[in-house]
């Protein structure tokens, strides 16, 4: 499993870049039409600048976070950047991800996003896909399922979380300026978080 | 002297506000603009803000004036990145008017609390009397 962390980031980045237009379109409906552009710009730079041979997962995650903070530009920059840096701290010096590491990373990611954005679940943000994903991941691991099945559950929960964002109004971020008019559209950041988790699942499935 | 950093999604806006604030301040007042992205795009970059804070600090602290939305998140990220102990505050006030008021007070030797208070007065500034 060593030396593959770059490949995992690559799968995430490519999935985000492929869905750039859709993410931007969601943000056009409830924001300022830049989420896909922001995220694609960030990951393009990440894939260009990361050291592909570094096997220290923590170091690679931290570098990814820094580049996103530097290049994304919108709110998603400091949010995803902080998330990666917190995950990197959990994985510092490690070259493999255990089930416990996966839980600890998700927990740290949620803590980081809350710290940075001061949002809670139910405010129509990326937390609405990530928190249910974390809960499903933990439930799967605790009931003794194998990690691949747990990642499948995690993605199903994240996907349901994205659907849920269609039904609520935004109270954080730019979409909150729209009030009730933000209802009916899925949150762009919750959607990019779903893609991130799906990319991780797809990457892990091939190991 | 207290330092002032102007954070905006637009490099031009940050630079323009700095220019207006400098007009009201002595030339040695450390007022820095941290706007836009390195590639010239619209956005905020915590590392640019961090560098500006470090350059603006003369040991008496730094006040940040920020524009909309993610500027605050980037400013807080920048503060987390600082290695040195710098007393940094974010003024929750209109960025242009706040910068001008803060510049006047910083320039006349006010401490960080006073510069912050001056920036905050811009919230209730009346333009039509
Ligand atoms: N305070 C916050 N906490 C968590 N997530 C947030 C917050 N503010 C915005 N977001 C997420 O960021 C996404 C928007 O990202 P983006 O369009 O790149 O930034 P911006 O809103 O600055 O244009 C939203 O869809 C939402 O998921
Ligand atoms: Mg946006």
GROMACS .gro file of C-alpha atoms in nm, chain A residues 86-178:
model
   93
   86UNK     CA    1  -0.599   1.803   1.029
   87UNK     CA    2  -0.611   1.464   0.857
   88UNK     CA    3  -0.239   1.500   0.789
   89UNK     CA    4  -0.172   1.551   1.156
   90UNK     CA    5  -0.350   1.223   1.237
   91UNK     CA    6  -0.144   1.041   0.974
   92UNK     CA    7   0.190   1.202   1.055
   93UNK     CA    8   0.473   0.960   0.970
   94UNK     CA    9   0.239   0.675   0.875
   95UNK     CA   10   0.252   0.484   0.548
   96UNK     CA   11  -0.070   0.285   0.584
   97UNK     CA   12  -0.429   0.363   0.682
   98UNK     CA   13  -0.601   0.138   0.935
   99UNK     CA   14  -0.973   0.143   1.014
  100UNK     CA   15  -0.895   0.337   1.332
  101UNK     CA   16  -0.693   0.589   1.132
  102UNK     CA   17  -0.986   0.636   0.894
  103UNK     CA   18  -1.217   0.712   1.186
  104UNK     CA   19  -0.966   0.943   1.350
  105UNK     CA   20  -0.910   1.130   1.024
  106UNK     CA   21  -1.280   1.185   0.964
  107UNK     CA   22  -1.323   1.303   1.321
  108UNK     CA   23  -1.033   1.549   1.283
  109UNK     CA   24  -1.166   1.667   0.946
  110UNK     CA   25  -1.507   1.747   1.092
  111UNK     CA   26  -1.344   1.925   1.385
  112UNK     CA   27  -1.130   2.130   1.147
  113UNK     CA   28  -1.421   2.232   0.925
  114UNK     CA   29  -1.629   2.330   1.227
  115UNK     CA   30  -1.341   2.528   1.373
  116UNK     CA   31  -1.285   2.713   1.047
  117UNK     CA   32  -1.643   2.772   0.935
  118UNK     CA   33  -1.829   2.772   1.267
  119UNK     CA   34  -2.114   2.576   1.111
  120UNK     CA   35  -2.309   2.282   1.247
  121UNK     CA   36  -2.490   2.001   1.071
  122UNK     CA   37  -2.814   2.121   0.905
  123UNK     CA   38  -2.684   2.456   0.775
  124UNK     CA   39  -2.652   2.335   0.414
  125UNK     CA   40  -2.276   2.295   0.396
  126UNK     CA   41  -2.021   2.024   0.331
  127UNK     CA   42  -2.077   1.908   0.690
  128UNK     CA   43  -2.416   1.771   0.583
  129UNK     CA   44  -2.250   1.504   0.374
  130UNK     CA   45  -1.934   1.453   0.581
  131UNK     CA   46  -2.093   1.405   0.925
  132UNK     CA   47  -2.337   1.129   0.817
  133UNK     CA   48  -2.051   0.973   0.622
  134UNK     CA   49  -1.840   0.963   0.938
  135UNK     CA   50  -2.125   0.813   1.138
  136UNK     CA   51  -2.182   0.541   0.880
  137UNK     CA   52  -1.810   0.467   0.862
  138UNK     CA   53  -1.791   0.428   1.240
  139UNK     CA   54  -2.103   0.212   1.251
  140UNK     CA   55  -1.962  -0.016   0.985
  141UNK     CA   56  -1.622  -0.049   1.149
  142UNK     CA   57  -1.770  -0.105   1.494
  143UNK     CA   58  -1.996  -0.382   1.364
  144UNK     CA   59  -1.692  -0.559   1.222
  145UNK     CA   60  -1.754  -0.509   0.849
  146UNK     CA   61  -1.451  -0.509   0.622
  147UNK     CA   62  -1.314  -0.170   0.529
  148UNK     CA   63  -1.437  -0.179   0.169
  149UNK     CA   64  -1.796  -0.235   0.283
  150UNK     CA   65  -1.756   0.042   0.538
  151UNK     CA   66  -1.642   0.283   0.269
  152UNK     CA   67  -1.945   0.184   0.062
  153UNK     CA   68  -2.173   0.266   0.357
  154UNK     CA   69  -1.987   0.591   0.410
  155UNK     CA   70  -2.056   0.699   0.051
  156UNK     CA   71  -2.423   0.601   0.066
  157UNK     CA   72  -2.464   0.813   0.377
  158UNK     CA   73  -2.282   1.105   0.217
  159UNK     CA   74  -2.506   1.076  -0.086
  160UNK     CA   75  -2.816   1.081   0.133
  161UNK     CA   76  -2.666   1.386   0.303
  162UNK     CA   77  -2.638   1.563  -0.030
  163UNK     CA   78  -3.004   1.483  -0.104
  164UNK     CA   79  -3.094   1.622   0.239
  165UNK     CA   80  -2.926   1.955   0.154
  166UNK     CA   81  -3.187   2.003  -0.119
  167UNK     CA   82  -3.458   2.021   0.147
  168UNK     CA   83  -3.304   2.283   0.375
  169UNK     CA   84  -3.215   2.649   0.359
  170UNK     CA   85  -2.859   2.771   0.393
  171UNK     CA   86  -2.764   2.957   0.707
  172UNK     CA   87  -2.386   2.966   0.647
  173UNK     CA   88  -2.179   3.078   0.352
  174UNK     CA   89  -2.287   3.280   0.051
  175UNK     CA   90  -2.600   3.073  -0.008
  176UNK     CA   91  -2.738   3.208   0.320
  177UNK     CA   92  -2.796   3.544   0.146
  178UNK     CA   93  -3.068   3.367  -0.054
   0.00000   0.00000   0.00000
